[in-house]
Coordinates of C-alpha atoms and ligand atoms in Angstrom, one line a residue:
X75 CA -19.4 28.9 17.4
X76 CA -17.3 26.6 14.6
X77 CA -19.3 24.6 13.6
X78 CA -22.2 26.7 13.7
X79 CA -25.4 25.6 11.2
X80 CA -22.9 22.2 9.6
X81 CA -24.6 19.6 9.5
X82 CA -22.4 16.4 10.3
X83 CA -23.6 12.6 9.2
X84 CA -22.2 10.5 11.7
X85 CA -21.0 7.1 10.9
X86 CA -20.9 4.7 13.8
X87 CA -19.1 1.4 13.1
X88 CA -19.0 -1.8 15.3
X89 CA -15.9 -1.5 17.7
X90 CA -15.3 -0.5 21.5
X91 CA -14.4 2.7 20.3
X92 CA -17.9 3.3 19.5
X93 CA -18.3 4.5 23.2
X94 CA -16.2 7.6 22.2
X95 CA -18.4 8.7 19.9
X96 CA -21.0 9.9 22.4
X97 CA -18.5 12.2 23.8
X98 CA -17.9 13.3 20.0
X99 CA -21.5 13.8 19.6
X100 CA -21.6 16.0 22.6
X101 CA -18.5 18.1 21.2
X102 CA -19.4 18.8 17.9
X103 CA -23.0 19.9 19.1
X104 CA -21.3 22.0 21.6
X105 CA -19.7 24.0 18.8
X106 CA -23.2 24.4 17.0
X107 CA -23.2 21.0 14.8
X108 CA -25.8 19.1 13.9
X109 CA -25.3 15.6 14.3
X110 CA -26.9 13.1 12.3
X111 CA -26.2 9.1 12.9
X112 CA -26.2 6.3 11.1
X113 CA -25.5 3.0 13.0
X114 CA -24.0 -0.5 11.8
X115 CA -25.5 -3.5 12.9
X116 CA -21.9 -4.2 15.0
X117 CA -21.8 -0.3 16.3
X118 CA -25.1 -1.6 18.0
X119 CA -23.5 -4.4 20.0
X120 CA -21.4 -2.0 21.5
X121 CA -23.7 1.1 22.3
X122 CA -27.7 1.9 21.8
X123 CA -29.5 3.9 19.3
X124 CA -31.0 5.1 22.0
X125 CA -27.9 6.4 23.9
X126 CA -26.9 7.8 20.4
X127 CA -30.3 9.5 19.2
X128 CA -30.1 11.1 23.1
X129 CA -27.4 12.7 23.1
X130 CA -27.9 13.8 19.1
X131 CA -31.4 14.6 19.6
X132 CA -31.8 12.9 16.3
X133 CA -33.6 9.8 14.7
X134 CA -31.1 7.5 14.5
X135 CA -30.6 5.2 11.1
X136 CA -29.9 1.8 11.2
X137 CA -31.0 -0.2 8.7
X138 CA -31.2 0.3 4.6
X139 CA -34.6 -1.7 3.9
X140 CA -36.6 0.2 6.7
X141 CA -39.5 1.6 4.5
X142 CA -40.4 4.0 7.5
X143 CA -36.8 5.9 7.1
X144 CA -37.0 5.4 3.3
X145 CA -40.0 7.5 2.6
X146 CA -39.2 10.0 5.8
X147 CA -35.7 10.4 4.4
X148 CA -33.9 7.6 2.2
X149 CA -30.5 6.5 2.2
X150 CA -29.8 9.5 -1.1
X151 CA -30.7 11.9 0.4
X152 CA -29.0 11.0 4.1
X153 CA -26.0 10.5 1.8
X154 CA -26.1 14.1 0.2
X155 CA -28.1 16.4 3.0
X156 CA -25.2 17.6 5.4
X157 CA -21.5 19.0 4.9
X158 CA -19.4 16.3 6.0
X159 CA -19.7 12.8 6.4
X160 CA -17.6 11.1 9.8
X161 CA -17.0 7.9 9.9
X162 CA -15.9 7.7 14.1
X163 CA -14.8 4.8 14.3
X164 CA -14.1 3.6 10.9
X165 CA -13.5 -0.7 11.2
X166 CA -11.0 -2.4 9.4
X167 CA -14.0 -4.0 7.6
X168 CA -16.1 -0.8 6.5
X169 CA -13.0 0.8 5.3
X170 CA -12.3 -2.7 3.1
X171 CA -16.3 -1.9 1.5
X172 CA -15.5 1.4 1.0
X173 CA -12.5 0.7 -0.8
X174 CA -14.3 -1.8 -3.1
X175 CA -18.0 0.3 -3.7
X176 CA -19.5 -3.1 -1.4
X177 CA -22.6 -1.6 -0.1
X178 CA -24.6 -4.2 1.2
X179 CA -25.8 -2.2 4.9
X180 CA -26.9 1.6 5.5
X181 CA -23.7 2.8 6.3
X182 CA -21.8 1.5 3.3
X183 CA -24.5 2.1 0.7
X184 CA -24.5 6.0 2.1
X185 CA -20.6 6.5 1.6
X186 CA -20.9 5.3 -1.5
X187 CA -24.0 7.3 -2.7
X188 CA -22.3 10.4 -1.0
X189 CA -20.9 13.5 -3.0
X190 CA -19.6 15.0 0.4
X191 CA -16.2 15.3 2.1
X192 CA -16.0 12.0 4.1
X193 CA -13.9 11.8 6.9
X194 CA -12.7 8.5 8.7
X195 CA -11.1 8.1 12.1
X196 CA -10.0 4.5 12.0
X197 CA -9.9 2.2 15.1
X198 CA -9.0 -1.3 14.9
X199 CA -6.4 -4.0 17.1
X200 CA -2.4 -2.9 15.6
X201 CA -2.3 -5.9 13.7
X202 CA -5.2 -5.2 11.3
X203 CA -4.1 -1.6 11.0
X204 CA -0.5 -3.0 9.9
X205 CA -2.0 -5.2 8.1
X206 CA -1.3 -4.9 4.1
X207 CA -4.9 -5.3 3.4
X208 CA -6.0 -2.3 5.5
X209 CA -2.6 -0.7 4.3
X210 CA -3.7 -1.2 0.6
X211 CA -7.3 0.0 1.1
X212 CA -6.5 3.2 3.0
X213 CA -4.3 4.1 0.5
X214 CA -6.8 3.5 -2.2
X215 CA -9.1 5.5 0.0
X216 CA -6.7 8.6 0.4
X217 CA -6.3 8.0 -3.5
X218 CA -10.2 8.6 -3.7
X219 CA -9.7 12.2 -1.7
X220 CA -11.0 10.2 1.8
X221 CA -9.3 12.1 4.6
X222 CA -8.3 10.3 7.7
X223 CA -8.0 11.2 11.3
X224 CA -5.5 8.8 13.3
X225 CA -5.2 6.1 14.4
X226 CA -3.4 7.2 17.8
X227 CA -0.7 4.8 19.4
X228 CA -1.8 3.5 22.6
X229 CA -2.6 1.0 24.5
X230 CA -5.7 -1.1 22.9
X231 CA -8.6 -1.4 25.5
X232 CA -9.7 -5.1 25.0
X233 CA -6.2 -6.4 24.3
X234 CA -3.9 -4.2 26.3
X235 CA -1.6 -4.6 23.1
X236 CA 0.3 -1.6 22.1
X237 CA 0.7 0.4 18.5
X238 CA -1.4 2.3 16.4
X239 CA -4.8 1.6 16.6
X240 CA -6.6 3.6 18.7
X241 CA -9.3 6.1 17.7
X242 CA -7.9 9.6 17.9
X243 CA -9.3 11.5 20.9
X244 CA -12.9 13.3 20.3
X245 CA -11.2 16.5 20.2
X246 CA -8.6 15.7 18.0
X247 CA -11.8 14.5 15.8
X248 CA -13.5 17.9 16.3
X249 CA -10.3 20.1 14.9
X250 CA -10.0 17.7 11.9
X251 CA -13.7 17.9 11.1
X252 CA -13.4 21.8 11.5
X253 CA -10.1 21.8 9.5
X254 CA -12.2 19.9 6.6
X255 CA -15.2 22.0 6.6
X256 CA -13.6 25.5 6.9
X257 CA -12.1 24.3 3.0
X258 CA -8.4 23.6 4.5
X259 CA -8.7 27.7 5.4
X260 CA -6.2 27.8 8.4
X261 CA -6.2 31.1 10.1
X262 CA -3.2 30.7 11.9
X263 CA -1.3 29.9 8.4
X264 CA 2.3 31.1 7.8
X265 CA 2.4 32.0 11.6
X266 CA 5.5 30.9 14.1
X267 CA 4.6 29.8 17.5
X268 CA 7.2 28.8 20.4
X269 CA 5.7 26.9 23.0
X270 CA 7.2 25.9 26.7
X271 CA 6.0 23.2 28.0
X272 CA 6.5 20.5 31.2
X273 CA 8.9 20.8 34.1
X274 CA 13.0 21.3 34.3
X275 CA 15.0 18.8 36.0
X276 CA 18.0 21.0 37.9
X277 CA 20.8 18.7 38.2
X278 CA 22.1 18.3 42.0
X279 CA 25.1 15.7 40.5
X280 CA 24.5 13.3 38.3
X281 CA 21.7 11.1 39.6
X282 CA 19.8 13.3 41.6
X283 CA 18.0 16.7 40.1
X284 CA 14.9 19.5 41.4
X285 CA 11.6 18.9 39.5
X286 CA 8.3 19.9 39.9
X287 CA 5.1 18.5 39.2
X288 CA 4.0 20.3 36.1
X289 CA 2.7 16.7 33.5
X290 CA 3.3 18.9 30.2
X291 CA -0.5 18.2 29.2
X292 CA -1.4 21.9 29.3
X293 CA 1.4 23.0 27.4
X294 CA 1.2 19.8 24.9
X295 CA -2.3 20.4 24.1
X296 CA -1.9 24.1 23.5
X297 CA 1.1 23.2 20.7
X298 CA -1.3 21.1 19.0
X299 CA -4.5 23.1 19.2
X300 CA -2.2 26.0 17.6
X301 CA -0.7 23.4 15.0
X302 CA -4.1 22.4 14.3
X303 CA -4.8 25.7 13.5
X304 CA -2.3 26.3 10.8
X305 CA 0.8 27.6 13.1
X306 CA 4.4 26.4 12.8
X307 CA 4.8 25.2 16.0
X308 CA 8.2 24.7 18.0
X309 CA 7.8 23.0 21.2
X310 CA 10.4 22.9 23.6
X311 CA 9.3 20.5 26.1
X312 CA 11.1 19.5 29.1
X313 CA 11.4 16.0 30.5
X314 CA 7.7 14.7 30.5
X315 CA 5.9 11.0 30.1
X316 CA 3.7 12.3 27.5
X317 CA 4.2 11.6 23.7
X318 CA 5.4 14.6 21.0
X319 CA 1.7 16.0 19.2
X320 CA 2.7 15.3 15.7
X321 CA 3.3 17.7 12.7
X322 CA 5.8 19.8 14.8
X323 CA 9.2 20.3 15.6
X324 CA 9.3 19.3 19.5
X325 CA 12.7 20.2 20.9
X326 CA 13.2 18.1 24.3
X327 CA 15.5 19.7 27.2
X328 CA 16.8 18.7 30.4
X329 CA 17.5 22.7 32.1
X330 CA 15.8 26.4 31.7
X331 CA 18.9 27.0 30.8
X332 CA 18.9 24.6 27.6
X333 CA 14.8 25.7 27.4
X334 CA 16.1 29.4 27.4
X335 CA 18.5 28.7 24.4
X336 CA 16.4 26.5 22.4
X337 CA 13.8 29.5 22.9
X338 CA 16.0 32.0 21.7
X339 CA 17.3 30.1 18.9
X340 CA 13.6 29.7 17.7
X341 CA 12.8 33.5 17.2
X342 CA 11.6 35.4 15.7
X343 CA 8.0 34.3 15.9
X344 CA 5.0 35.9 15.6
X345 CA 3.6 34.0 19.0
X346 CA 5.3 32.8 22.2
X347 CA 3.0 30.6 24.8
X348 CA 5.6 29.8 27.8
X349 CA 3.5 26.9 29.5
X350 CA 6.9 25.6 31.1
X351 CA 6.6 25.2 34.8
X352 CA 10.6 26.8 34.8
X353 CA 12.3 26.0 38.1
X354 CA 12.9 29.2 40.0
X355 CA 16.1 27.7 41.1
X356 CA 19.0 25.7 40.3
X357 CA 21.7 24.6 42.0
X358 CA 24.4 26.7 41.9
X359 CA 27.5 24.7 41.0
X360 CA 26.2 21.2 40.5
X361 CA 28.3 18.1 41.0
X362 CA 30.0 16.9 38.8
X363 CA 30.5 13.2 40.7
X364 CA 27.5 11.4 43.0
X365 CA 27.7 13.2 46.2
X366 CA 28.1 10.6 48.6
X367 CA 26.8 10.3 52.0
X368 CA 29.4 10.4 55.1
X369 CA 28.0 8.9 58.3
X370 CA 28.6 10.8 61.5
X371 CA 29.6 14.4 58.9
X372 CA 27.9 17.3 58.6
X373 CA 25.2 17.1 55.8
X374 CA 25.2 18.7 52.6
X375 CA 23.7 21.8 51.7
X376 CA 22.6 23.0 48.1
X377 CA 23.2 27.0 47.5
X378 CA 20.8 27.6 45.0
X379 CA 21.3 30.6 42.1
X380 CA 18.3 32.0 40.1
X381 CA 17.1 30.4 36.6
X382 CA 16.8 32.9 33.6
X383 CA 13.3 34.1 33.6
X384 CA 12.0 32.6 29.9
X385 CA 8.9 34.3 29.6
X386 CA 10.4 37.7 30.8
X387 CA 13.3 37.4 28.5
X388 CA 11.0 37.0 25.1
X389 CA 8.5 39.4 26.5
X390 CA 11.2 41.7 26.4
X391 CA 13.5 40.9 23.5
X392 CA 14.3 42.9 21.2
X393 CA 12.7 40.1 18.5
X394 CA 9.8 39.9 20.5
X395 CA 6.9 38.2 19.5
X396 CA 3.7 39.8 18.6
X397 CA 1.5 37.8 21.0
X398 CA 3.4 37.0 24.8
X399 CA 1.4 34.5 26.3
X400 CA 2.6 33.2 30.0
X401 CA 0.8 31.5 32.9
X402 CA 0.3 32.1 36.5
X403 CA 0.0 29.2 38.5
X404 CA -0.6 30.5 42.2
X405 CA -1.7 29.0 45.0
X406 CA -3.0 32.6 46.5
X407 CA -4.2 36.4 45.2
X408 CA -4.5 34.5 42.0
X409 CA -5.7 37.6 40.3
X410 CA -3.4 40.2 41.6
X411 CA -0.4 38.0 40.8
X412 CA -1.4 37.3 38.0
X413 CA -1.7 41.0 36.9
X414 CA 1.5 42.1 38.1
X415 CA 3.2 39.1 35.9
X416 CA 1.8 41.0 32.9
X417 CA 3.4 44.3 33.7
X418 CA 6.6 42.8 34.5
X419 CA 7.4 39.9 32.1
X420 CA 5.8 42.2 29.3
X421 CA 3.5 39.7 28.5
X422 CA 0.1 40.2 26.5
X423 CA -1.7 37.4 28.1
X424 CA -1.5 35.6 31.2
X425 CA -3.8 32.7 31.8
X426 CA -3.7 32.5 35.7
X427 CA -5.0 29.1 37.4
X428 CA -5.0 28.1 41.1
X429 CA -2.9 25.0 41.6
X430 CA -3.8 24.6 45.5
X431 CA -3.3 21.1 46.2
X432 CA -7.2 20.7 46.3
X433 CA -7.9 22.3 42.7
X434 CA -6.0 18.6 41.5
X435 CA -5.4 21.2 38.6
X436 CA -1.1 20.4 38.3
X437 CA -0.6 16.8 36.9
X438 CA -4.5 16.7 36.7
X439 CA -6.8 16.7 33.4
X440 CA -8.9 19.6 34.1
X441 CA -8.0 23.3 34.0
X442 CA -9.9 26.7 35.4
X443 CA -8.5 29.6 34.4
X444 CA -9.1 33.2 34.1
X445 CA -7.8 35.1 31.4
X446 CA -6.1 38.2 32.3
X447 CA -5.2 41.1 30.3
X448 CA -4.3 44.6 29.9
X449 CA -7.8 45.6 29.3
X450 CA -9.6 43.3 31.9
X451 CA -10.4 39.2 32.9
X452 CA -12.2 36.9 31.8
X453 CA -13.0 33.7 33.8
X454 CA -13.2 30.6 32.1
X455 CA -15.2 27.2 32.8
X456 CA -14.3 23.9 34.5
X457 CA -12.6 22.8 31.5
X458 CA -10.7 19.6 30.2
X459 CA -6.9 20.9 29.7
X460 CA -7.5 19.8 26.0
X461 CA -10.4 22.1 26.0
X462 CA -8.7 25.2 27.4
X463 CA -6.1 24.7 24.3
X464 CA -8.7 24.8 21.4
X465 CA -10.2 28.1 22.8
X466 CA -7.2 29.6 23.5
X467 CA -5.8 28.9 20.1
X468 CA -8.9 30.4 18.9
X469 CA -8.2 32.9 20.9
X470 CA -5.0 33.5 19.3
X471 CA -6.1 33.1 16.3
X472 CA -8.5 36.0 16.9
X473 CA -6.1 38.5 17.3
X474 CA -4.2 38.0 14.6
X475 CA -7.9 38.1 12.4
X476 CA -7.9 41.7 14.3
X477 CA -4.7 42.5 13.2
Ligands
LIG778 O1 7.0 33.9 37.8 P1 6.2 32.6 37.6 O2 7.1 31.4 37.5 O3 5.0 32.4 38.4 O4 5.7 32.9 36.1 C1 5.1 31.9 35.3 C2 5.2 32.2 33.9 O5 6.5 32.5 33.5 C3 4.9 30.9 33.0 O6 4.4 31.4 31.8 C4 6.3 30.3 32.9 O7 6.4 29.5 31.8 C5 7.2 31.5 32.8 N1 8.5 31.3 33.4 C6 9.6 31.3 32.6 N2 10.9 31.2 33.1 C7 11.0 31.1 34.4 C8 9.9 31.2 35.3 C9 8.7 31.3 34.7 O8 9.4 31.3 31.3 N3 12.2 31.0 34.9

């Protein structure tokens, strides 16, 4: 596990973002964490201590003149006892103490009594994060080595307004705490990943195109689980609804043609993950005008020609990649198709899942997969589709540790 034996002082300030952080709790306990938090009095109008101490199977600290937690613990030693301090969410107003040493509650007197790594994921409405107060006191706090997770852009939840703001996603929390416990150590440093991800649109004329359902998530989420990691990641994405995962290059692309060339021109790379649900077919001269409609005629029929294979291409190139991932997304003989994709794309990997219209799995959140290789299968949970990304970017990451 990760985060096996660190022990993590939670933060927990007042804001709606607060219910997040009892899915947080749950994930950084899942990776082995201990989890210990410390409530403001406005994180308490939002969600209970006892909710929080639950799911932490900790006492939970609230307040700085209780003489019970001050001879059991006291706010020093709360402030010094564990690896990493998290402040999830971080308010516009605690991060304005922390800039200025206030420490007039718990929370505030503990970051500024603490000699550990502190890191803050910020939530607040757009207009306080733009704000030049906030904007002078988080770089005054990134000037005192405070590291920051987010804010995402989103829509806010009270408000509906959009901008940055929003917490960043518990997992995204989880692989930022990991990233500042394991000393900035990236294990996937100095290595080249080229990711597929999303659907193709094949263009029947100029209005009208083939598609499939495929949302990009999977492929999205595996990028930025391998960025996360350390890897120089190139995702080539095609046209999807979802937003680019920062600190990458994201190429976007209409055709498997265009994803074909914009994979090519990426290698060499030391890892290839080809998420892309590729059309099988395109059309095989496409209009060039609208094709209109003629009452009474004969209708139109599409000849379709085959795609270029992606995945088969790179697992067979002459600059192939160390590590071939692909995926199998069947409907039937998951397994056995799945297997014979390996031999013949020359892939390493596939990760096969069942897309039958009941699974909800393509254009859903959730993923169940089974990993298949040369030497044998492994079946994974009922996972969320962020989930599946982390471990199989550790995963990755593991093979190249083997060498
Ligand atoms: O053959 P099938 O489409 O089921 O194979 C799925 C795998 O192959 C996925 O990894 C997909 O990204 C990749 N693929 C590709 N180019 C195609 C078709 C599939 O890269 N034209």
């Amino acid at each position: 596990m990760v985060l096996a034996g660190k022990r993590i002082l939670l933060i927990i300030s007042g804001g709606i973002a607060a219910y997040k952080s009892l899915d947080l709790i749950r994930r950084l306990r899942e990776r082995g964490a201990s989890v210990r938090p410390v409530m403001t009095a406005g994180a308490q109008q939002f969600i209970t201590p006892l909710a929080v101490g639950a799911l932490a199977a900790d006492h939970v600290f609230t307040d700085l003149f209780s003489r019970q937690d001050e001879q059991d613990v006291g706010h020093i030693r709360l402030a010094r006892d564990c690896d990493l301090v998290l402040i999830a969410p971080a308010t516009a107003d605690l991060l304005a103490k922390m800039a200025n040493g206030l420490a007039d509650d718990l929370a505030s007197t503990i970051l500024l009594a603490t000699d550990r790594p502190v890191l803050a994921a910020p939530a607040m409405n757009p207009k306080m994060w733009a704000h030049a107060a906030t904007k002078r006191n988080v770089e005054m706090l990134r000037g005192d080595g405070i590291a920051f997770v987010g804010p995402m852009k989103g829509e806010m939840a009270e408000s509906g307004e959009t901008g940055a703001g929003r917490m960043a996603e518990p997992l995204e929390i989880v692989a930022a705490v990991e990233m500042r416990l394991h000393d900035g150590a990236k294990p996937l440093a100095g290595k080249k990943a080229i990711i597929t991800s999303g659907p193709t649109h094949e263009p029947i004329d100029p209005v009208r195109y083939i598609a499939n359902r495929s949302s990009g998530r999977q492929g999205h989420a595996i990028a930025a689980a391998l960025a996360a990691l350390g890897a120089d990641v190139t995702l080539v994405s095609g046209p999807v609804t979802i937003p680019d995962p920062p600190g990458m290059r994201v190429i976007h692309v209409e055709r498997a043609d265009d994803m074909r060339d914009a994979v090519l021109a990426a290698l060499p790379a030391d890892i290839a993950v080809m998420v892309a649900a590729v059309a099988d077919w395109k059309v095989a001269s496409a209009s060039d005008q609208k094709i209109k409609k003629h009452p009474g005629e004969s209708l139109p029929t599409l000849a379709l020609t085959e795609n270029p294979d992606i995945l088969k291409t790179v697992g067979h190139h002459t600059q192939r990649p160390k590590l071939v991932i692909g995926f199998a997304a069947e409907t039937q003989d998951v397994e056995s198709n799945a297997r014979a994709k390996l031999e013949r794309k020359g892939a390493d990997i596939i990760v096969a899942n069942d897309v039958s219209p009941a699974t909800g799995i393509m254009g859903g959140t959730h993923n169940r997969v089974k990993i298949i290789r040369h030497g044998g299968v492994e079946q994974w949970p009922d996972l969320d589709k962020d989930d599946v990304a982390v471990r199989l970017a550790a995963l990755i990451a593991e093979q190249f540790k083997q060498g």
